[in-house]
Coordinates of C-alpha atoms and ligand atoms in Angstrom, one line a residue:
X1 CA -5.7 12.5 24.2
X2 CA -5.9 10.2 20.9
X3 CA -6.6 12.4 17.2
X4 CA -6.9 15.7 19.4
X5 CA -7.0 18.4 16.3
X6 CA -4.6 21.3 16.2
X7 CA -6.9 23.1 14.2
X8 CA -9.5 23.7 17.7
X9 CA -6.6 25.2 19.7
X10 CA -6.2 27.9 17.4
X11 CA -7.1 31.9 17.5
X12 CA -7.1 34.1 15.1
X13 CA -3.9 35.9 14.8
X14 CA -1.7 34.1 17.2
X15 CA 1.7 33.6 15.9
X16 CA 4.5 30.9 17.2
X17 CA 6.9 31.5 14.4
X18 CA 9.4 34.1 12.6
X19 CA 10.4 33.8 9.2
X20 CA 13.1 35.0 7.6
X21 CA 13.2 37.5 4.9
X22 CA 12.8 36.0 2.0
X23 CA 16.0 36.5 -0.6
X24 CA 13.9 37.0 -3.8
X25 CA 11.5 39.9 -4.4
X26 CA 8.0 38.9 -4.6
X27 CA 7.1 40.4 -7.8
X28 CA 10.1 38.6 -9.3
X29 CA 8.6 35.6 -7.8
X30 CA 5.4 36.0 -9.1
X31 CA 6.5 37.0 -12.7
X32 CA 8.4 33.7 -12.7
X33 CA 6.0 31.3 -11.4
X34 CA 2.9 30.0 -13.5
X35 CA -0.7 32.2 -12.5
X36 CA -2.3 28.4 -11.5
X37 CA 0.5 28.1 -9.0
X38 CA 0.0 31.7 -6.8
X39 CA -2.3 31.5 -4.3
X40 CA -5.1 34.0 -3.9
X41 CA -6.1 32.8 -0.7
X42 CA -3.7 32.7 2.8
X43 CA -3.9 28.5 3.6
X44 CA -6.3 27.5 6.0
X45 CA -4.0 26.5 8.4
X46 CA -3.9 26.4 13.1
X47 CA -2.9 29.4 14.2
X48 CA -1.5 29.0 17.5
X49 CA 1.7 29.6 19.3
X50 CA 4.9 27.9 19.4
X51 CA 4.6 25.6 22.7
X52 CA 1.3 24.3 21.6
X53 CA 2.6 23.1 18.2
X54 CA 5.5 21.4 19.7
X55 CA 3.1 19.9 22.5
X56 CA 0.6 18.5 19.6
X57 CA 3.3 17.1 17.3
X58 CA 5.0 15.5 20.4
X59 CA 1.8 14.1 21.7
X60 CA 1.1 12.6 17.9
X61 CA 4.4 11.3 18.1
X62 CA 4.1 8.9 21.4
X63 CA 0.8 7.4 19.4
X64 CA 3.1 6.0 16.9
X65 CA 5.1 2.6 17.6
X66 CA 8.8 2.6 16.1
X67 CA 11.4 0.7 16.4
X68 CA 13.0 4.3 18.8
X69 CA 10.3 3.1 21.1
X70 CA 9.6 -0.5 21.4
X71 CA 10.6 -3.8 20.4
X72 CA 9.4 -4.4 17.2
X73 CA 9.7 -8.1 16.1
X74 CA 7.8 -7.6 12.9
X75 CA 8.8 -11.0 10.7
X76 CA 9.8 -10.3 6.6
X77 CA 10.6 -6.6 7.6
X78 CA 13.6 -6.7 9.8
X79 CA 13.1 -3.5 12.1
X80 CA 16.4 -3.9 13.2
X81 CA 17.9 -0.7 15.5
X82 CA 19.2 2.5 13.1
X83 CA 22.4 3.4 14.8
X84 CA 23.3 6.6 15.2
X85 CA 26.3 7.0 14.0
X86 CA 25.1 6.3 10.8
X87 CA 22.5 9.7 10.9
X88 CA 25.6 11.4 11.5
X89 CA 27.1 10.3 8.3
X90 CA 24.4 11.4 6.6
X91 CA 23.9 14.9 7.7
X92 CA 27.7 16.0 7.2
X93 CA 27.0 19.0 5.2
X94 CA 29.1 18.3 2.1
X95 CA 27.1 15.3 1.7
X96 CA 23.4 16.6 2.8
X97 CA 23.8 19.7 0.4
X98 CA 24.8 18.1 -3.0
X99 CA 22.7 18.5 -5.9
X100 CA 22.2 15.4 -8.4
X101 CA 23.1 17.4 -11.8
X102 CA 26.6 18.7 -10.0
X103 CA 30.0 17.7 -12.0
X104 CA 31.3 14.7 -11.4
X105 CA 34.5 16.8 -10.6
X106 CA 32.6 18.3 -7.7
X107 CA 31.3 15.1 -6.1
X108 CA 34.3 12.4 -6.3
X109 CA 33.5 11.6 -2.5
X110 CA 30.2 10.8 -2.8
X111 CA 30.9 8.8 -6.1
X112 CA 33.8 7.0 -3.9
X113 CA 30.9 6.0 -1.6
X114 CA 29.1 4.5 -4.2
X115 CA 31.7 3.0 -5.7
X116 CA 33.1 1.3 -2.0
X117 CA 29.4 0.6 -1.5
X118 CA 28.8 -1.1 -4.9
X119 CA 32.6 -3.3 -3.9
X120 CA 31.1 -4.0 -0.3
X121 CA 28.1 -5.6 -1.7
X122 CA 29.9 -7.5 -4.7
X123 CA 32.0 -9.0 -1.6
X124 CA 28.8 -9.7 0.9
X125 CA 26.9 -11.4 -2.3
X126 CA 30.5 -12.9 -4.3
X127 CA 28.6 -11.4 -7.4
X128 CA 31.3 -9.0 -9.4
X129 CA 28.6 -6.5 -10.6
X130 CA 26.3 -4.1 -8.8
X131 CA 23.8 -1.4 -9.0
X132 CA 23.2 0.7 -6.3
X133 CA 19.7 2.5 -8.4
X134 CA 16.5 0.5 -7.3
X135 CA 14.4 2.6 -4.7
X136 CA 13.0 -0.3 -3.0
X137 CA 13.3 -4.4 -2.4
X138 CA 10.7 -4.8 -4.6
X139 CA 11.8 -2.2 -7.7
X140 CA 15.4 -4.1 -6.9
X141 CA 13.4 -7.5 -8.1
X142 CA 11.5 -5.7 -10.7
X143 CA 15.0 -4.3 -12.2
X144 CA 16.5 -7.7 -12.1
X145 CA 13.7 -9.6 -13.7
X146 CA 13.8 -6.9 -16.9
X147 CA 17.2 -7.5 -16.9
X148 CA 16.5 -11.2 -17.3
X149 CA 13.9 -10.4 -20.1
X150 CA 16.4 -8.3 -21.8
X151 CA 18.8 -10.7 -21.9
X152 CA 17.0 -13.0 -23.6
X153 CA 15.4 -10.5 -25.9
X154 CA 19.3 -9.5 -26.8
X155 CA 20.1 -13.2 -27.5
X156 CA 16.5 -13.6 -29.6
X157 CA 15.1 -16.5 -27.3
X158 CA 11.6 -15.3 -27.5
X159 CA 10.2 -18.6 -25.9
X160 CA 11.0 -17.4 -22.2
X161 CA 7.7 -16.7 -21.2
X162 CA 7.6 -17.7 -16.7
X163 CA 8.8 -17.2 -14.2
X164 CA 8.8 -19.7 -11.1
X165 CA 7.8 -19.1 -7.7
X166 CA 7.9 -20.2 -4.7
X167 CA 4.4 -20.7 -3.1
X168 CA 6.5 -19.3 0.8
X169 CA 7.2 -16.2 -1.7
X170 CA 6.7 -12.6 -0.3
X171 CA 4.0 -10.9 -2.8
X172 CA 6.0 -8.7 -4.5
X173 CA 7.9 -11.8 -6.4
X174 CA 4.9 -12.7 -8.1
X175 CA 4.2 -8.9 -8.8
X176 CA 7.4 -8.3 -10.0
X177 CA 7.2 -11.5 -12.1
X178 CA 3.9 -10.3 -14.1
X179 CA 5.0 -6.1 -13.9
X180 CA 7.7 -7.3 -16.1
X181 CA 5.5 -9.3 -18.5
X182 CA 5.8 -13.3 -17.9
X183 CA 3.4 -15.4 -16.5
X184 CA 3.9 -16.5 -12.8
X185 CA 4.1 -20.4 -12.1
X186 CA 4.0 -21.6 -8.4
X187 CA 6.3 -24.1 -7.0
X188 CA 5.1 -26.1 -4.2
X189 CA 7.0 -26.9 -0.9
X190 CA 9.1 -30.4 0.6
X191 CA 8.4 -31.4 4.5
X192 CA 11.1 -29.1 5.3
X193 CA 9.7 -25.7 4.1
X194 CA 11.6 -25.6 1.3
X195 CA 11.7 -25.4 -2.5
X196 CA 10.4 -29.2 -3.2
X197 CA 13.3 -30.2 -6.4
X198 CA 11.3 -32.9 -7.6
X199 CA 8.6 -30.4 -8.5
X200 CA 10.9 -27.8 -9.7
X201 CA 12.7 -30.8 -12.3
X202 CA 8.9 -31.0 -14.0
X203 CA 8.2 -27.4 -14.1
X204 CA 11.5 -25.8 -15.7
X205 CA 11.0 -26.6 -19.3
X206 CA 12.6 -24.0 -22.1
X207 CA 10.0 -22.0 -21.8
X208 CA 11.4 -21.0 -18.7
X209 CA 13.1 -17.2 -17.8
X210 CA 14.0 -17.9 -13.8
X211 CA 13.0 -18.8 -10.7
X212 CA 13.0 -16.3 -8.1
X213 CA 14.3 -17.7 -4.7
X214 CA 14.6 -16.3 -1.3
X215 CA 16.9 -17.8 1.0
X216 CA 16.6 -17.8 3.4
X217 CA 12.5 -18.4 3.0
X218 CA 10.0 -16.3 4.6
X219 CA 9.5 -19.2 6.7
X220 CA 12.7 -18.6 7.9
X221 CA 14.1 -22.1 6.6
X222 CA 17.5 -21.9 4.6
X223 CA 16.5 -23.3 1.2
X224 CA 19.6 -26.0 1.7
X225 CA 19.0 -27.2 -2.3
X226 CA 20.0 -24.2 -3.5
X227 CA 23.0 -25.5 -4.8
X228 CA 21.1 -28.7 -6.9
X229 CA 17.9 -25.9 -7.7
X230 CA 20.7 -23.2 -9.4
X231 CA 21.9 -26.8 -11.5
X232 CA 18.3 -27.4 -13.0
X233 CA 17.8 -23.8 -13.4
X234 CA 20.9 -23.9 -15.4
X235 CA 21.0 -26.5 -17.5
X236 CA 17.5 -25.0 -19.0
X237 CA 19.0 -22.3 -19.8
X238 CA 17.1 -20.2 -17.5
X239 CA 18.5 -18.0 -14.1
X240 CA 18.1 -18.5 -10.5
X241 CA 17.4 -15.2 -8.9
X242 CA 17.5 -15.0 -5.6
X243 CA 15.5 -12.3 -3.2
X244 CA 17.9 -11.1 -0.9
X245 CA 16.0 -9.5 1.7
X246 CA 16.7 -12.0 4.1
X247 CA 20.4 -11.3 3.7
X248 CA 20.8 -10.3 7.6
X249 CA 21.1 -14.1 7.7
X250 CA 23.4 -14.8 5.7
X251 CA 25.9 -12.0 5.8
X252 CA 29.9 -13.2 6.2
X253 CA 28.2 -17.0 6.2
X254 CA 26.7 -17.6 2.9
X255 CA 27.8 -15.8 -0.4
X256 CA 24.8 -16.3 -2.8
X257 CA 27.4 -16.4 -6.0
X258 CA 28.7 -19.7 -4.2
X259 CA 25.3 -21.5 -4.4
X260 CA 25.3 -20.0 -8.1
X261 CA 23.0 -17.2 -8.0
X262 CA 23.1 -15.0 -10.9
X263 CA 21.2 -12.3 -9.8
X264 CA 19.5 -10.4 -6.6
X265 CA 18.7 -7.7 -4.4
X266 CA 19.6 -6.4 -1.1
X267 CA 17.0 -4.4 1.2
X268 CA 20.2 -2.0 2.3
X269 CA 17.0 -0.6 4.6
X270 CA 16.6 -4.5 6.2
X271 CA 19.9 -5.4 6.6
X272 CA 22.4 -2.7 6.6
X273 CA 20.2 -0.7 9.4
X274 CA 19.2 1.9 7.1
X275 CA 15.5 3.3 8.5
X276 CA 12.8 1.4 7.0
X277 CA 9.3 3.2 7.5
X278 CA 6.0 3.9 5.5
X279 CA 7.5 1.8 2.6
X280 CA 10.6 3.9 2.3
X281 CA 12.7 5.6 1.6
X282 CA 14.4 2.7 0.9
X283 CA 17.3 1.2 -1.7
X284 CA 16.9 -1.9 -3.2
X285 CA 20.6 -2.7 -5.1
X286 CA 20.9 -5.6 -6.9
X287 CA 24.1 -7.7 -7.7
X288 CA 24.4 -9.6 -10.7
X289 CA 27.1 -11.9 -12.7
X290 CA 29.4 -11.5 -16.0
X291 CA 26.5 -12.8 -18.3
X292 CA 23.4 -9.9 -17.0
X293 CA 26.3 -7.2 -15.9
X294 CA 25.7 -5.6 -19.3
X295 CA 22.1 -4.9 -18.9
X296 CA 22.5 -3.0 -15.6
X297 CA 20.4 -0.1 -14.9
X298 CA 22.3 3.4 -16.0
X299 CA 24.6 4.8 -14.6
X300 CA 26.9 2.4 -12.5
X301 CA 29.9 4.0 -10.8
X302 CA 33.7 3.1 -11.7
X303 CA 36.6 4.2 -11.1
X304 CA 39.6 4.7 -13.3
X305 CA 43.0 5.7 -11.5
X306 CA 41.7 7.8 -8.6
X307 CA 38.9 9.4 -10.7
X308 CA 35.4 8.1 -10.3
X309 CA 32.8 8.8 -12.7
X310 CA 29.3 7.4 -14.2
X311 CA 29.4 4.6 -16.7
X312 CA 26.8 3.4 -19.0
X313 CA 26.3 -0.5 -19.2
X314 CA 26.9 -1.9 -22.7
X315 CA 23.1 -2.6 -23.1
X316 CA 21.5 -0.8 -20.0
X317 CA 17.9 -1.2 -19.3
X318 CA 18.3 2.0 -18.8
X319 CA 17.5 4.6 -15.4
X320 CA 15.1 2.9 -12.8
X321 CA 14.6 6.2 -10.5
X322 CA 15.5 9.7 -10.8
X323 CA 18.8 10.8 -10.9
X324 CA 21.5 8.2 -8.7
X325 CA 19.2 6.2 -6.4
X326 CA 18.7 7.0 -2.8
X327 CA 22.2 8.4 -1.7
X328 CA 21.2 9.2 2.0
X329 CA 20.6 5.1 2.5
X330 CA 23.9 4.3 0.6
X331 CA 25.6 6.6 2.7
X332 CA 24.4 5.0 6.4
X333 CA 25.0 1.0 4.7
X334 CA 28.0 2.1 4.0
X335 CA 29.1 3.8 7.1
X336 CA 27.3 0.5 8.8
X337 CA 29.3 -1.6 7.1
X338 CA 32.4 0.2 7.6
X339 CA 31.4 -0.1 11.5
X340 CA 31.3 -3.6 11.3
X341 CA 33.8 -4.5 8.7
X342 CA 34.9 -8.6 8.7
X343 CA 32.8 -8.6 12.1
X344 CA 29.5 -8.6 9.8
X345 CA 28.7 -12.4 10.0
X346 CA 28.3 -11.7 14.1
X347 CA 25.2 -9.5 13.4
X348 CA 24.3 -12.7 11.4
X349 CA 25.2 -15.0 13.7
X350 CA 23.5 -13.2 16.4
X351 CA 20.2 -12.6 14.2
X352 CA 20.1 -16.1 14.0
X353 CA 20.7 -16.9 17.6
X354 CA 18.2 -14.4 18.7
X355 CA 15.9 -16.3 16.7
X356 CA 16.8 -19.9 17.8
X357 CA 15.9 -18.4 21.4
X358 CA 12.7 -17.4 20.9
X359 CA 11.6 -20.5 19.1
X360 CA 13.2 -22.9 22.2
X361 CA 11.0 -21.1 24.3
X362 CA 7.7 -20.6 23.0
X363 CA 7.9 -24.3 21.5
X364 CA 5.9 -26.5 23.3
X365 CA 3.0 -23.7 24.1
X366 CA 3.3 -22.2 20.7
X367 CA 3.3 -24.9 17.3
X368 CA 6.5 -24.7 15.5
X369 CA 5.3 -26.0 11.9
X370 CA 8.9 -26.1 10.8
X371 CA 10.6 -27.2 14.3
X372 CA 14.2 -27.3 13.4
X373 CA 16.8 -25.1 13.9
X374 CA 15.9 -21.6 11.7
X375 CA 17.7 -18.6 10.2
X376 CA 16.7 -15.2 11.4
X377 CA 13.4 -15.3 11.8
X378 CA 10.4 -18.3 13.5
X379 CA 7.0 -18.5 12.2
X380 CA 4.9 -19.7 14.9
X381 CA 1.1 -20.7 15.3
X382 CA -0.7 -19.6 18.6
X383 CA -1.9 -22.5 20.6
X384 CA -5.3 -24.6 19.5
X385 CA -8.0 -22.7 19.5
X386 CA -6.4 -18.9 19.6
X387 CA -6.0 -16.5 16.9
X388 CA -2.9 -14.9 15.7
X389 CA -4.8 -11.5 15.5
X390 CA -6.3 -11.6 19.1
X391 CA -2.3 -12.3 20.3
X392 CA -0.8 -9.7 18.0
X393 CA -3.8 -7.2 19.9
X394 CA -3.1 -8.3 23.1
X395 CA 0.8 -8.2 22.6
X396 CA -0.1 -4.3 22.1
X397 CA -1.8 -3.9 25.4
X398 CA 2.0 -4.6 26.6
X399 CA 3.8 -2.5 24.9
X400 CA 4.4 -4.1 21.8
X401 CA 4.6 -4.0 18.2
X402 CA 3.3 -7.9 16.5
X403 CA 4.9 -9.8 14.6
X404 CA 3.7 -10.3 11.7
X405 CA 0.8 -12.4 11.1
X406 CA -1.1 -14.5 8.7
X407 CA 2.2 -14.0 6.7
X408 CA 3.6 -16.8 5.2
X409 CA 0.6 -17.8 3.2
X410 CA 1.3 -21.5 3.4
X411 CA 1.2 -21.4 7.4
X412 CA -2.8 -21.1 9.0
X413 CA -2.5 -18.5 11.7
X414 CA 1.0 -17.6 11.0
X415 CA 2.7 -15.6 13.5
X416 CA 6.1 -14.6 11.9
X417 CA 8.7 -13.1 15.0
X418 CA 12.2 -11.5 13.8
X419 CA 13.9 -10.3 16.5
X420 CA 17.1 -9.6 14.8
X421 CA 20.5 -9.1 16.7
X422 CA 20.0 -6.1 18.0
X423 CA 17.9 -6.7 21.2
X424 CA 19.1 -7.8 24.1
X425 CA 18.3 -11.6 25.8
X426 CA 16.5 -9.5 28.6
X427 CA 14.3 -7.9 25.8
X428 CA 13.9 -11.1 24.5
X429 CA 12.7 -12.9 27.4
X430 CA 10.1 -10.2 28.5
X431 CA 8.6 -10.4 24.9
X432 CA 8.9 -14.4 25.5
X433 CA 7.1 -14.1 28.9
X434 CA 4.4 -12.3 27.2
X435 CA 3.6 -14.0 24.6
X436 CA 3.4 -17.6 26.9
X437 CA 0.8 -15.0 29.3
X438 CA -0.9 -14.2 25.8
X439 CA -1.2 -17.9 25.5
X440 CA -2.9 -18.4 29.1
X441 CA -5.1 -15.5 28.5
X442 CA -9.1 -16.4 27.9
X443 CA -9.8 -15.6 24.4
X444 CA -13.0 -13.3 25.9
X445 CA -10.5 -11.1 27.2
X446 CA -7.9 -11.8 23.8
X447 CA -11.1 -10.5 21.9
X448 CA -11.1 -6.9 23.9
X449 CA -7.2 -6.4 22.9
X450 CA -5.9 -3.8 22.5
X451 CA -7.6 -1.7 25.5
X452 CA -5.0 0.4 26.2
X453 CA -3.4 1.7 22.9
X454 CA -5.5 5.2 21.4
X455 CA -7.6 3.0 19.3
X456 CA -9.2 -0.2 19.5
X457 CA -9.8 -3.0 16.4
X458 CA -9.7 -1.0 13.3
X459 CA -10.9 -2.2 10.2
X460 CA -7.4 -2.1 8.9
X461 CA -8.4 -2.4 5.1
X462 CA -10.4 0.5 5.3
X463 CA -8.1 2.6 7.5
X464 CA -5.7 2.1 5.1
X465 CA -7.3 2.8 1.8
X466 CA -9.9 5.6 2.9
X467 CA -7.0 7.3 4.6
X468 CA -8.8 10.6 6.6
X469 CA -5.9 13.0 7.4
X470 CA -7.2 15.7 9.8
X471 CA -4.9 17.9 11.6
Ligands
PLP501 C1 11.2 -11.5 1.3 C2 10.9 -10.1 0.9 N1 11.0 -9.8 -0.4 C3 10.8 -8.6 -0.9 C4 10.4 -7.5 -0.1 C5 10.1 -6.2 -0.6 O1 11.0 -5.2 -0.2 P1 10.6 -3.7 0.0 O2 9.6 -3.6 1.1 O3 11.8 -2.9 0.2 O4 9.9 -3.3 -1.4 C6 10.2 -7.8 1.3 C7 9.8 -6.7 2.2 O5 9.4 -6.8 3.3 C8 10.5 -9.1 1.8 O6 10.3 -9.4 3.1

């Protein structure tokens, strides 16, 4: 029964827990806590007994689409599978229990983590310098563009006032390009999808800062100037940064430092498996070269002998979140990558096959703006005539999570599918054979989508900003 409320199965008194005896005295509690803290009243909260909790919370549970129970080919996001093993890891209790202000004495393994972590990245990117602090993909872009800014502001060129972009650019490069104080310039696209040089030659000027990259593009089309683009970039003076979120491409195959890169960020929760929900937790680390290694966010981790310990950077922008970054997702990307080892470029070179698949077989009914072969990810537009929306609905009535849609900008009805290499061809080819149904389907009956999920069309917007949280 969709939004059934706890709160109407309740009676008044019925119990379905025990606690244990607290192991502080309540008037030492209450002398120690502030008076605006204590409550006067109990909490308003269901009483009811034990089996119906578990039955409400289990019920609530099966309304929500995950990645634990359906395919989930969401394009940009990678909702690739969160192994297991990797949970394990990160409940061991010597590693769940630690506090963030312990001695370094006290916590060498975890700072040995880090400090293999920050080594397995510096090898995936060829960049010698990491941090492992941002909380997020985008706070990992944000942190590298102040270091940009800082670097110049160290070596007094005051004149760096842009940053280029992209126009196939997620959002948050242009966000992260203004949070950090320069003005924005787009860049506009070749025939192939990609970053159009010609363009690029007139727009860098020395006025420049950077140009923020990602490669491969949201359109999943590997940016194959990125060699020439780092050159122009360079000889102005200015720094290509690149967005790594779309690493799970490029893993073992492409090492951004060989194309030049100077800077950019990982999404450890994209493509080292970490969980990736409700916009986090997340960790965003960033790798960097020589020239912006001493304006790395404080601390870094190094090791001298067999000791590890926390190191300031020469001329750190200083911290970027509380304390040492998200541990718990360090932890499972580096037990994932410890899985994997050298065989890392097969999850690429299976993300990309998966991919390849899907677009062979929904060309032809589906448009394939950019019909050659792509990296991890197809953008595709729904046959003339149908909306991307009324096939991402109906793609619910069977089961699924959509793809994306109406992301990339650039593409009209954009339907973005990433189906990364964790899912099997049979997967595959039941999502395949419902989309080409989708396509066949009378756009009456696409309109009604979804009919079977516990709500119908939603004004999305609203759902999300007026957020009514009942229980
Ligand atoms: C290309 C690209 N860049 C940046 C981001 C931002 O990453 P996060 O969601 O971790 O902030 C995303 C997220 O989906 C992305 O797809």
């Amino acid at each position: 029964m969709p939004f059934n409320l706890i709160r109407d199965k309740g009676r008044e008194g019925r119990r379905g827990y025990t606690l244990p005896k607290p192991d502080v005295e309540m008037k030492e509690l209450e002398s120690i806590l502030p008076k605006a803290s204590l409550r006067e009243e109990k909490p308003r909260l269901a009483e009811v007994d034990e089996p119906t909790v578990v039955r409400h919370y289990t019920n609530l549970s099966r309304e929500n689409e995950g990645i634990d129970t359906t395919f989930y080919p969401l394009g940009s996001c990678t909702m690739k599978h969160n192994p297991r093993a990797n949970e394990a890891a990160a409940v061991v209790p010597g590693f769940a229990g630690l506090h963030p202000l312990q001695p370094e004495a006290q916590v060498q393994g975890a700072l040995r983590i880090m400090h293999e972590l920050q080594g397995f990245l510096s090898e995936v990117s060829g960049l010698p310098h990491v941090s492992l602090q941002p909380l997020a993909g985008a706070q990992g872009e944000l942190t590298s563009i102040l270091m940009v800014k800082e670097f110049f502001e160290d070596a007094g060129d005051e004149g760096r006032t842009t940053v280029l972009v992209p126009s196939t650019a997620h959002g948050t490069n242009p966000a992260t390009a203004s949070m950090a104080g320069f003005k924005s310039k787009e860049i506009g696209l070749d025939q192939h999808g990609c970053v159009d040089v010609d363009e690029l030659r007139e727009m860098v000027d020395e006025t420049t800062a950077a140009l923020m990259i990602t490669n491969p593009n949201t359109c999943g089309v590997y940016e194959r100037n990125i060699a020439e683009i780092a050159e122009v970039l360079h000889e102005a003076g200015a720094f290509l940064y690149m967005d790594g979120a779309n690493m799970n491409a490029n893993m073992g195959r492409m090492r951004p430092a060989e194309a030049n890169v100077d800077i950019m960020h990982f999404n450890l929760h994209k493509t080292f498996s970490t969980p990736h929900g409700g916009g986090g937790p997340g960790c965003g680390a960033i790798a960097c070269s020589e020239d912006l290694a001493p304006f790395l966010p404080d601390p870094a981790v190094q090791k001298e002998g067999d000791e590890y310990s926390f190191v300031r950077p020469e001329k750190s922008i200083g911290r970027v979140a509380t304390f040492h970054g998200n541990f718990g997702q360090m932890l499972r990307a580096w037990n994932y990558i410890r899985m994997h080892g050298p065989d890392l470029k097969d999850v690429t070179d299976m993300a990309v096959l998966n991919a390849n698949y899907v677009r062979a077989q929904l060309g032809g009914t589906y448009r394939i703006p950019y019909d050659e072969l792509c990296k991890h990810e197809v953008v595709v537009q729904p046959p003339q005539g149908k909306k991307a929306l009324d096939i991402a609905k109906g793609l619910i009535d069977y089961g699924y999570h959509p793809p994306t849609i109406y992301f990339p900008l650039v593409v009209k009805e954009a339907m973005l599918i990433e189906p990364t290499e964790t899912e099997s061809k049979e997967t595959l080819d039941d999502f395949i054979g419902t989309m080409l149904e989708l396509a066949e389907t009378s756009e009456e009956d696409l309109e009604e989508a979804p009919t079977h999920a516990p709500t119908r069309r939603l004004d999305e917007t609203r759902a999300a900003r007026q957020l009514k949280a009942r229980w």
